[in-house]
CSV table of C-alpha atoms and ligand atoms in Angstrom, one decimal:
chain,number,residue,atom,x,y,z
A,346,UNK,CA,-10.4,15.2,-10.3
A,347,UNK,CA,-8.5,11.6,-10.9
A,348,UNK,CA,-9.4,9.9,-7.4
A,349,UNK,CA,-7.1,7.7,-5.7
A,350,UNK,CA,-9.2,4.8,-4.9
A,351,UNK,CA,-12.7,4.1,-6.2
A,352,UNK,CA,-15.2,2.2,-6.0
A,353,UNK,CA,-17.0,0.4,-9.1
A,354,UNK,CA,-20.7,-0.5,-8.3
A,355,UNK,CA,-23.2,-1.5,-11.1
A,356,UNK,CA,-26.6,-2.3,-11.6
A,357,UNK,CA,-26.2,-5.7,-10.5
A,358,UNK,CA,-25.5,-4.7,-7.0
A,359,UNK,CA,-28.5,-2.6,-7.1
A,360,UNK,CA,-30.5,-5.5,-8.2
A,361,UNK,CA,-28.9,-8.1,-5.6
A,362,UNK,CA,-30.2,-5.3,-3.1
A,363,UNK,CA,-33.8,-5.1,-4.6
A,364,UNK,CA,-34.5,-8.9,-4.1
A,365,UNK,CA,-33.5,-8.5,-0.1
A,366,UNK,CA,-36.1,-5.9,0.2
A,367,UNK,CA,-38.1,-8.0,-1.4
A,368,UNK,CA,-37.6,-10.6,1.2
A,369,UNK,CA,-38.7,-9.2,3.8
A,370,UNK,CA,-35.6,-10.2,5.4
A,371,UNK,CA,-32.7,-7.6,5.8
A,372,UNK,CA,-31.0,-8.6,8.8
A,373,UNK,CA,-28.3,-11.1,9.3
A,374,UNK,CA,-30.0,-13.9,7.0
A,375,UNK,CA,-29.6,-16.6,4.1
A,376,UNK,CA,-26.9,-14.0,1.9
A,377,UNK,CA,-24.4,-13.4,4.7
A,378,UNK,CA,-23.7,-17.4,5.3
A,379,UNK,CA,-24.0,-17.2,1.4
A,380,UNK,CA,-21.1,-14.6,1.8
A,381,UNK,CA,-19.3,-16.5,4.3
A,382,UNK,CA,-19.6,-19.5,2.6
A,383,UNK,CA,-18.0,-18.1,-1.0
A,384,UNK,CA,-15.2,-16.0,0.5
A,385,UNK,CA,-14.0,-19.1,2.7
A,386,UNK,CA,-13.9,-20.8,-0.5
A,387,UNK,CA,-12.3,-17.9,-1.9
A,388,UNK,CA,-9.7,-18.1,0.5
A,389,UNK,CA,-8.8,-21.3,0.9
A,390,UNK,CA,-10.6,-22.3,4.6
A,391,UNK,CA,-13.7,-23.6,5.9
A,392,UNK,CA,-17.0,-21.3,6.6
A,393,UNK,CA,-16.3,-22.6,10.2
A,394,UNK,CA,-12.5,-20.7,9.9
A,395,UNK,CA,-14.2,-17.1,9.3
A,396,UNK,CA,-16.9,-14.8,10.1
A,397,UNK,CA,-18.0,-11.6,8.9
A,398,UNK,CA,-18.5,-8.1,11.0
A,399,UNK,CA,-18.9,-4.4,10.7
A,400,UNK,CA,-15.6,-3.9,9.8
A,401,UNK,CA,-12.0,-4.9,9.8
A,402,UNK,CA,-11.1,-2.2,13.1
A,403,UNK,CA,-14.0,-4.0,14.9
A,404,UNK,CA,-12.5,-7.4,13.9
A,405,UNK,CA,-9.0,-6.4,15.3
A,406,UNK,CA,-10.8,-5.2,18.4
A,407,UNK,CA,-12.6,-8.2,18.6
A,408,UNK,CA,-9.0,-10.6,18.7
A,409,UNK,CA,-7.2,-8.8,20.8
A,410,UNK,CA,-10.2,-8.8,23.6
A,411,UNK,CA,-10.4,-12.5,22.9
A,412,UNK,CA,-6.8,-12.8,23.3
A,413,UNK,CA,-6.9,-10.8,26.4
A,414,UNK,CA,-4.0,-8.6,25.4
A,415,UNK,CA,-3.8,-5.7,28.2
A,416,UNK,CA,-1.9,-4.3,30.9
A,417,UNK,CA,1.8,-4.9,30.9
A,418,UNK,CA,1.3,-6.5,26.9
A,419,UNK,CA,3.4,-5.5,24.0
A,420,UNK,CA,2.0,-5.5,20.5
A,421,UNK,CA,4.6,-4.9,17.8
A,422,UNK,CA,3.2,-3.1,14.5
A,423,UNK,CA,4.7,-1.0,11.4
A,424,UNK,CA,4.5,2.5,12.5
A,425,UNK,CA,3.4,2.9,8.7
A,426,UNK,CA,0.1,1.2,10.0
A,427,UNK,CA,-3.9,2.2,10.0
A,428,UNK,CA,-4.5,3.8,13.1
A,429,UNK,CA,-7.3,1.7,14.1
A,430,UNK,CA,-4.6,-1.2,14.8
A,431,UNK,CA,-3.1,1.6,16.5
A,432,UNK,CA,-6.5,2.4,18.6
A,433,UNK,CA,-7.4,-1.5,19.4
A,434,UNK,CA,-4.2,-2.0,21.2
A,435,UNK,CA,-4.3,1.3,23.1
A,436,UNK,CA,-8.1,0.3,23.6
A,437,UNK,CA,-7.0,-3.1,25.9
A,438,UNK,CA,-4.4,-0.9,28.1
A,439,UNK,CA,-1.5,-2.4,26.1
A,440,UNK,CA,1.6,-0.7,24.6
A,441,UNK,CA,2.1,-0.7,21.1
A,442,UNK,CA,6.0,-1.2,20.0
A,443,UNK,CA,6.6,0.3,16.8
A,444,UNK,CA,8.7,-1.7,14.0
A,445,UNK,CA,10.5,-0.7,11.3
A,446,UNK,CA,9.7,-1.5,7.6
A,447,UNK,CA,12.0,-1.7,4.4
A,448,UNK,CA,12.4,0.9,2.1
A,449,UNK,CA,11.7,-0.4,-0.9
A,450,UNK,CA,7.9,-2.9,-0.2
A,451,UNK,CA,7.0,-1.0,3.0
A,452,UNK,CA,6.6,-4.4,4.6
A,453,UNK,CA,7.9,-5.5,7.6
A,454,UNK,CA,10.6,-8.0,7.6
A,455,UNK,CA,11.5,-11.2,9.9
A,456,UNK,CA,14.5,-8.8,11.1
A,457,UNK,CA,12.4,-5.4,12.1
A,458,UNK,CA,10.1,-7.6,14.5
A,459,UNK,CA,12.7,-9.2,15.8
A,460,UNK,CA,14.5,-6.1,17.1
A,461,UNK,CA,11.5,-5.5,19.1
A,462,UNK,CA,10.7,-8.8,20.7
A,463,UNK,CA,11.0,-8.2,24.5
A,464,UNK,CA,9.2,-11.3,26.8
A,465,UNK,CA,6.4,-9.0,26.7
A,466,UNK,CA,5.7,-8.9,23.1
A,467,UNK,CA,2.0,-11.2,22.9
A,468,UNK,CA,1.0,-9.9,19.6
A,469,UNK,CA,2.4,-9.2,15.8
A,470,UNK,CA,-0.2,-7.5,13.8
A,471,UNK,CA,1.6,-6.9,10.1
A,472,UNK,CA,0.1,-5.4,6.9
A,473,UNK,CA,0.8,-6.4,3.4
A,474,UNK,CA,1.7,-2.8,1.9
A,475,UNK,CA,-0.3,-2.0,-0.8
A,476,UNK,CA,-1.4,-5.6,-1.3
A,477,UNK,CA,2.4,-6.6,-2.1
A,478,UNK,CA,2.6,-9.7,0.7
A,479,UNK,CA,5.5,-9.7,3.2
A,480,UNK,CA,8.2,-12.0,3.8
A,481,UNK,CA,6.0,-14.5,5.6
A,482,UNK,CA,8.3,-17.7,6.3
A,483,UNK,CA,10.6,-16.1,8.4
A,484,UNK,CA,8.0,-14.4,10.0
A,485,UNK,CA,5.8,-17.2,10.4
A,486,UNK,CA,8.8,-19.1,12.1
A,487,UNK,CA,9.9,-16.4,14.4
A,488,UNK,CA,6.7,-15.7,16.1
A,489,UNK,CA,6.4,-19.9,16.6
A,490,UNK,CA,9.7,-19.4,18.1
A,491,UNK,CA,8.7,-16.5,20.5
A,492,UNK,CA,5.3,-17.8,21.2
A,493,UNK,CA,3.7,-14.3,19.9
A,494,UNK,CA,0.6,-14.2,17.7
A,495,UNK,CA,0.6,-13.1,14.2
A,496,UNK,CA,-2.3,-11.4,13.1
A,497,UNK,CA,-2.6,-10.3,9.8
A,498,UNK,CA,-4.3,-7.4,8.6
A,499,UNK,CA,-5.2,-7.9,5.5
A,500,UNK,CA,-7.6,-4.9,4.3
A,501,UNK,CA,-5.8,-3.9,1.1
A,502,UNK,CA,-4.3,-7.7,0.1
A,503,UNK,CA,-7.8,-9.2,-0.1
A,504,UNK,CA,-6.6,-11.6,-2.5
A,505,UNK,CA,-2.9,-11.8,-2.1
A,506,UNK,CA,-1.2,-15.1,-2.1
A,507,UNK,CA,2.5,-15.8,-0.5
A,508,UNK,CA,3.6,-19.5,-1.6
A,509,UNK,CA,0.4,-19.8,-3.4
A,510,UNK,CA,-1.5,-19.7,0.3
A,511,UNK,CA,-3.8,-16.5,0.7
A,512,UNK,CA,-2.3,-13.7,2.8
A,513,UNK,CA,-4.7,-13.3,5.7
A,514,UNK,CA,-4.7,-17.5,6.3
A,515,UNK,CA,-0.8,-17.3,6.8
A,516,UNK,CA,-0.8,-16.2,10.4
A,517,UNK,CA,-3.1,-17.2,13.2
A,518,UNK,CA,-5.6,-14.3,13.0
A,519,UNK,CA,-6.2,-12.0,10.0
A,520,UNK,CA,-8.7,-9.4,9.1
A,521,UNK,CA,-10.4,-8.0,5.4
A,522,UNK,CA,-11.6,-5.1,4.8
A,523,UNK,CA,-14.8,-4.3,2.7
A,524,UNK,CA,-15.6,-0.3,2.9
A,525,UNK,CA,-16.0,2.4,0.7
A,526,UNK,CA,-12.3,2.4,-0.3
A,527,UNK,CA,-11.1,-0.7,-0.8
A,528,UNK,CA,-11.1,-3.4,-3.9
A,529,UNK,CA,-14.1,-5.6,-2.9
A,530,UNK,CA,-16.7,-3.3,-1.3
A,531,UNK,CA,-19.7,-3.7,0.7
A,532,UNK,CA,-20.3,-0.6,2.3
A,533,UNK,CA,-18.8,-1.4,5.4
A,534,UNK,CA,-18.1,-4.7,6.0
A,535,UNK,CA,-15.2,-7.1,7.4
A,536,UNK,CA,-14.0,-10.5,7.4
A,537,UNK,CA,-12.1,-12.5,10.6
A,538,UNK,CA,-10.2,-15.1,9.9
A,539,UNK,CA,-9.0,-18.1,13.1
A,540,UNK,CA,-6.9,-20.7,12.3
A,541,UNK,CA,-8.1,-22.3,15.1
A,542,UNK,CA,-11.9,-23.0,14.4
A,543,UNK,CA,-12.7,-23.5,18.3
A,544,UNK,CA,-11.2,-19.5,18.8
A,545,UNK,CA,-13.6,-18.8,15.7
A,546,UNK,CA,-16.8,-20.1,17.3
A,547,UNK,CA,-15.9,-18.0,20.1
A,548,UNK,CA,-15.3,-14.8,18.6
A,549,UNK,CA,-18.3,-15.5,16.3
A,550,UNK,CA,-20.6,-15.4,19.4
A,551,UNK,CA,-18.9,-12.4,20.6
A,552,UNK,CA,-19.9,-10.9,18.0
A,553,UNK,CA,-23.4,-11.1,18.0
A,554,UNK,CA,-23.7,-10.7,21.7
A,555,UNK,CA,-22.3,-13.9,22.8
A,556,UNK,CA,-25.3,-15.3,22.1
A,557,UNK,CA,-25.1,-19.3,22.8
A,558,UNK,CA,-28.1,-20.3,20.7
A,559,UNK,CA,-30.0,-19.3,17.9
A,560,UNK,CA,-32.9,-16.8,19.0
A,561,UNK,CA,-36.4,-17.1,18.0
A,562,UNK,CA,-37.7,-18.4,14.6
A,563,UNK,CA,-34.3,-20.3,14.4
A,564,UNK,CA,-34.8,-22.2,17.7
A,565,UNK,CA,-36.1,-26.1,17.3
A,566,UNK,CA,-39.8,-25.7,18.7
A,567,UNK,CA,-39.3,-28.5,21.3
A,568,UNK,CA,-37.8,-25.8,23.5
A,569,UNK,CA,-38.9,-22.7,24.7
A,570,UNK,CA,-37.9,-20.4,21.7
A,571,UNK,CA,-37.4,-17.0,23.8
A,572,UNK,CA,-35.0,-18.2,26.2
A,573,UNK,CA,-31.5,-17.9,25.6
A,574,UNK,CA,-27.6,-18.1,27.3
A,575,UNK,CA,-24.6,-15.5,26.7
A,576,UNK,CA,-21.2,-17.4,26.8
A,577,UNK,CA,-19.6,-14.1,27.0
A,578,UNK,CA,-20.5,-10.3,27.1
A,579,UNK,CA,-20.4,-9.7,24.0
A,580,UNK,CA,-21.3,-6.3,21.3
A,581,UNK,CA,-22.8,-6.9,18.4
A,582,UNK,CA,-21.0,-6.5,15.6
A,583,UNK,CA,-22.7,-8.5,12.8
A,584,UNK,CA,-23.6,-7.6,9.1
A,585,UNK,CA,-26.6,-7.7,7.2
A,586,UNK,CA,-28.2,-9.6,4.2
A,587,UNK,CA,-28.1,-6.2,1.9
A,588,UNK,CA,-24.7,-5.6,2.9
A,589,UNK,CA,-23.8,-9.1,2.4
A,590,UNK,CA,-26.0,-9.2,-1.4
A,591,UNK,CA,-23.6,-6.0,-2.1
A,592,UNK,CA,-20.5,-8.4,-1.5
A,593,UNK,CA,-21.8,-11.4,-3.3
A,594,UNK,CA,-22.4,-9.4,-6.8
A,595,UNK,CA,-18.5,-7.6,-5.9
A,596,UNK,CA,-16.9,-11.3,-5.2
A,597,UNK,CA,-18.3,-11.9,-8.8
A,598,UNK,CA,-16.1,-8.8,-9.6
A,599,UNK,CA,-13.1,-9.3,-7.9
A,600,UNK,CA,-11.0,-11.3,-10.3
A,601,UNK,CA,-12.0,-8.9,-13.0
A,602,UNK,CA,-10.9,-5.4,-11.0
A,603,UNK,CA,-7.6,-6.8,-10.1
A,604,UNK,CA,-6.7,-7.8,-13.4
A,605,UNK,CA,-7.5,-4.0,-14.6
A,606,UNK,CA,-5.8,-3.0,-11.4
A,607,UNK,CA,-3.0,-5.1,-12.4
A,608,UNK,CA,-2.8,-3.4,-16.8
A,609,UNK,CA,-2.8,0.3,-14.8
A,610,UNK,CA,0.0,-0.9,-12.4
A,611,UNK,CA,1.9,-2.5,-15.7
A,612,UNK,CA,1.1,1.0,-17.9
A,613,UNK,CA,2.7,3.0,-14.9
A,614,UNK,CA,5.8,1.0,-14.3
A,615,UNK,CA,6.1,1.1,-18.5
A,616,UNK,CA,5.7,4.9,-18.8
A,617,UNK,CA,7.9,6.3,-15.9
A,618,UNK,CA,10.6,3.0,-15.4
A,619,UNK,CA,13.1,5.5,-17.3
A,620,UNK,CA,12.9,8.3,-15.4
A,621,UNK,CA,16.3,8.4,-13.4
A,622,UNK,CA,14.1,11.0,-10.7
A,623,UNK,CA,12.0,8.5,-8.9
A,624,UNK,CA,11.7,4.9,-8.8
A,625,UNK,CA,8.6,2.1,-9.5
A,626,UNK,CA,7.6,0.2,-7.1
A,627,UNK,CA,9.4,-3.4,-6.0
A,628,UNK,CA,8.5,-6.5,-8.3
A,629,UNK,CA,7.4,-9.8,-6.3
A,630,UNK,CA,7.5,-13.5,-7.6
A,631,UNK,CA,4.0,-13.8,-5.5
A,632,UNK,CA,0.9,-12.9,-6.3
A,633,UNK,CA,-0.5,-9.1,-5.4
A,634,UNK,CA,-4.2,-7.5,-5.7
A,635,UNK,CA,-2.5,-4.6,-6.6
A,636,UNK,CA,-3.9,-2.4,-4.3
A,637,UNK,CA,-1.6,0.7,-4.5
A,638,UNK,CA,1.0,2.2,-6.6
A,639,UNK,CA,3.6,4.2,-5.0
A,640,UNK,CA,6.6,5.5,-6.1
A,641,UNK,CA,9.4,7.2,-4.3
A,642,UNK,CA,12.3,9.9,-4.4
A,643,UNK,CA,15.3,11.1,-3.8
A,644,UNK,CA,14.1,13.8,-0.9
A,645,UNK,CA,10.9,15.1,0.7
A,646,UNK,CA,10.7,18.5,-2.3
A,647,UNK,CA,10.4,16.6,-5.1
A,648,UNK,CA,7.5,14.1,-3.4
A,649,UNK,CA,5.8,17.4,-2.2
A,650,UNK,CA,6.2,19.2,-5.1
A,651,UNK,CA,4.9,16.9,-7.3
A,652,UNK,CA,2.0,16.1,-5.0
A,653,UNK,CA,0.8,20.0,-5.7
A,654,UNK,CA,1.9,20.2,-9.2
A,655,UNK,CA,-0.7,17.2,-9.9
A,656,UNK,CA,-3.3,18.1,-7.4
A,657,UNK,CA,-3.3,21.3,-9.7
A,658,UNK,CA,-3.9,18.9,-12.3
A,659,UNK,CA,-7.0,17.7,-11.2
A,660,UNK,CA,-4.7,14.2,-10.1
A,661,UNK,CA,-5.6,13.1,-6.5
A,662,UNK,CA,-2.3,11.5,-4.8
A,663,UNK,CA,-1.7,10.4,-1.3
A,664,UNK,CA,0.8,8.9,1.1
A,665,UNK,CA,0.0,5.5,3.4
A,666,UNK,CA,0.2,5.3,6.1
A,667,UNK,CA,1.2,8.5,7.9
A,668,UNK,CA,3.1,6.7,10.4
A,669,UNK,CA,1.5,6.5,13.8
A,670,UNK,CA,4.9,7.2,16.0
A,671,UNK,CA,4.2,11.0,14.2
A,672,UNK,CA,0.5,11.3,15.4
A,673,UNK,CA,0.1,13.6,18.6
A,674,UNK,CA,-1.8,11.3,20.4
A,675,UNK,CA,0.6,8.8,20.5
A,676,UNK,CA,3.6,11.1,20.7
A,677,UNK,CA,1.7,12.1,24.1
A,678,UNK,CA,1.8,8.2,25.0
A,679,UNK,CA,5.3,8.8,24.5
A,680,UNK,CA,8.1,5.8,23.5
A,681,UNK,CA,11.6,7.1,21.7
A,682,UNK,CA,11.2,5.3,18.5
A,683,UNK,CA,14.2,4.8,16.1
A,684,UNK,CA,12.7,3.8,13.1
A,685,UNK,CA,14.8,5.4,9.8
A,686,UNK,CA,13.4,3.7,7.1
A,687,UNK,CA,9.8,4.4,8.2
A,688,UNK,CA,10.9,8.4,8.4
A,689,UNK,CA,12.3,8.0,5.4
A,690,UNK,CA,9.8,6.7,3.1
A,691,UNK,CA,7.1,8.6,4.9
A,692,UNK,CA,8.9,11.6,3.7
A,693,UNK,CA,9.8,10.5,-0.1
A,694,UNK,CA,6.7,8.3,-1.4
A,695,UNK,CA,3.6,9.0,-3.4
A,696,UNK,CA,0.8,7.0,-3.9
A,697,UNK,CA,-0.9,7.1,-7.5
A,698,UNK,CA,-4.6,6.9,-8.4
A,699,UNK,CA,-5.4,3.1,-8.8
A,700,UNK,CA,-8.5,1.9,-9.0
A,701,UNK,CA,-10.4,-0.4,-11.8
A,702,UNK,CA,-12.6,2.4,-12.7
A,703,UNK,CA,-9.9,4.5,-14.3
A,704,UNK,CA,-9.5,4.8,-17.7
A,705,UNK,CA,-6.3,4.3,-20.4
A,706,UNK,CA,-6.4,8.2,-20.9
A,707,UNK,CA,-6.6,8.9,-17.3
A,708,UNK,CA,-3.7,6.7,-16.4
A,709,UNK,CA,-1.6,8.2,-19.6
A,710,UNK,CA,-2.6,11.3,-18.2
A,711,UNK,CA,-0.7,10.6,-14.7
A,712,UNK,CA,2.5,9.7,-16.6
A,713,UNK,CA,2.1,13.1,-18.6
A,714,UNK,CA,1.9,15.2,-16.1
A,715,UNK,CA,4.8,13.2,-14.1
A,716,UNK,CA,6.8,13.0,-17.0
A,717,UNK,CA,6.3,16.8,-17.4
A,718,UNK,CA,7.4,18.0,-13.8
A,719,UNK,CA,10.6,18.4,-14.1
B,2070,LIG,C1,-9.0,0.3,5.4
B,2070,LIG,C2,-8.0,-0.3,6.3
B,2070,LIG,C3,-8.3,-0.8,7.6
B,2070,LIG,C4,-9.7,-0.6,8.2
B,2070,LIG,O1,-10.7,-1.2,7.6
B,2070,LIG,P1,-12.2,-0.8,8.1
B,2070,LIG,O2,-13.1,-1.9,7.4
B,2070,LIG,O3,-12.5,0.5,7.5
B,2070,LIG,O4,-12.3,-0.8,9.5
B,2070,LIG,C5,-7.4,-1.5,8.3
B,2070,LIG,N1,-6.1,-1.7,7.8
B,2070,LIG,C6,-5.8,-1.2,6.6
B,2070,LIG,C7,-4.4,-1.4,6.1
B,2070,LIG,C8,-6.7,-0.5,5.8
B,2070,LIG,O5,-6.3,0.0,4.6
């Protein structure tokens, strides 16, 4: 079977691994400030702007409890959205408003926001579709306008730019993503970004406890080393040091996989751009990571039908994100939600294997047998 997404781990992460066992240290430790230190760099912020924890859902749970978002809030999202964005905003008591997204990028727009703003609405949390980054002036400028947050969540545009500035640093709050299934992976793993470095330090302590100090060997020995202060109740949601050697050997990586994510993307828009039956994804002046490749039709038969003819030719395809408005549990919560384009493109686009582990034949394959269905 082609898979859809992949990961591509070598002997190098293997070895990374080795020298933490070696250690003696394989909790939170020297590699995950290492971490810290090269993604902030990465991105285009200070270590004191970001933070890693368990994962990207826990790092969205994590700002809207710091926010305090609850009873009586709104948070407007894509309904074309992970479901643990879904789940943290449901989690504080809030409601979550569903927005609408274009047809062609998937992204939200300035305009489908707008149309939900109520003087409820605390929150936006947006995601760059497929790592293709949204609209974000306009964005940017209407939630200043409307006093509303923007997170972004950035798990599948790890290394996005809009303007030349890294999509994730755009809004006030955004969130990576570093599991099994994405570009850069760690395991499981996720990255907080604050604009505001005093809201950082907060949520940084709330995340390993709310722990006000150091703890033990890293207290100064002119104090009683085994007492301590919580500023806050805090979980613990931190990573460790072989998680964190994982990510350091992948950041080495990253550049490398997009670029091979980025040929597979150019060999699929070159081998099916003349086919009058579906159409190739959007083209952006800014920069993607070229995280999936969809492509849409006419009507919901031909996107199922092909779906089964190449599942029955050993090609994995998917469609993200089933939109959440269509998930029991939140048809239960109830909400009439007029959202076209999202029903629409839900019903009529296929994602395609892309990953930097595929090959040229395997790609050429994909075209084949799409070429070949009708
Ligand atoms: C994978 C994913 C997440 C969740 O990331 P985890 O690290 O698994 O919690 C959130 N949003 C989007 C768009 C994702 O693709």
């Amino acid at each position: 079977m082609i898979n859809i997404f992949q990961p591509t781990l070598g002997k190098e992460e293997l070895k990374a691994v080795e020298e933490v066992f070696e250690s003696n240290w394989i909790g939170k430790g020297p590699k995950t400030e290492e971490f810290e230190k090269q993604l902030s760099e990465r991105i285009g912020c200070s270590p004191d702007n970001v933070t890693t924890t368990t994962c990207c859902t826990e790092g969205i749970f994590q700002i809207l409890d710091y926010l305090e978002i609850g009873e009586g809030d709104e948070v407007i999202i894509p309904s074309i959205s992970f479901i643990g964005i879904g789940n943290a905003i449901l989690s504080r008591g809030a409601k979550v408003v569903f927005c609408d997204v274009d047809t062609r990028t998937l992204n939200v727009t300035s305009y489908d926001i707008n149309e939900k703003i109520t003087p409820r609405t605390k929150a936006v949390i947006l995601i760059h579709y497929g790592g293709l980054p949204c609209e974000m002036d306009s964005i940017v400028r209407l939630c200043e306008q409307n006093n509303i947050k923007l997170i972004e969540d950035n798990a599948c545009s790890p290394f996005s730019e809009f303007n030349k500035q890294n999509t994730g640093t755009i809004g006030d709050f955004g969130v990576w993503s570093f599991d099994a299934m994405k570009i850069l992976v760690a395991g499981d793993c996720g990255l907080i970004y604050c604009k505001n470095k005093d809201d950082m330090k907060a949520i940084k302590e709330r995340c390993y406890l709310g722990l006000t100090s150091g703890s033990g060997m890293s207290n100064p020995i002119d104090k009683k080393w085994w007492e301590f202060d919580v500023s806050y109740p805090g979980r613990r949601s931190i990573v460790n040091d072989i998680t964190s050697a994982i990510g350091l050997e992948q950041l080495k990586k990253v550049d490398g996989f997009i670029n091979k994510r980025y040929e597979y993307h150019e060999m699929y828009n070159q081998g099916l751009i003349d086919l009058e039956w579906l159409q190739t994804p959007p083209s952006s002046f800014n920069k993607s990571s070229y995280y999936m490749y969809w492509i849409q039709f006419e009507d919901e038969e031909t996107r199922n039908g092909l779906a089964k003819h190449l599942k029955e030719n050993e090609i994995y395809t998917t469609f993200r994100y089933y939109p959440l408005h269509w998930v029991e549990h939140y048809k239960e919560i109830g909400g009439e939600w007029e959202l076209p384009n999202t029903e629409l493109v839900a019903k009529t686009t296929l994602c395609l294997p892309l990953h930097q582990g595929l090959t040229n034949d395997e790609v050429n394959k994909v075209i084949e047998k799409i070429r070949n269905f009708k």
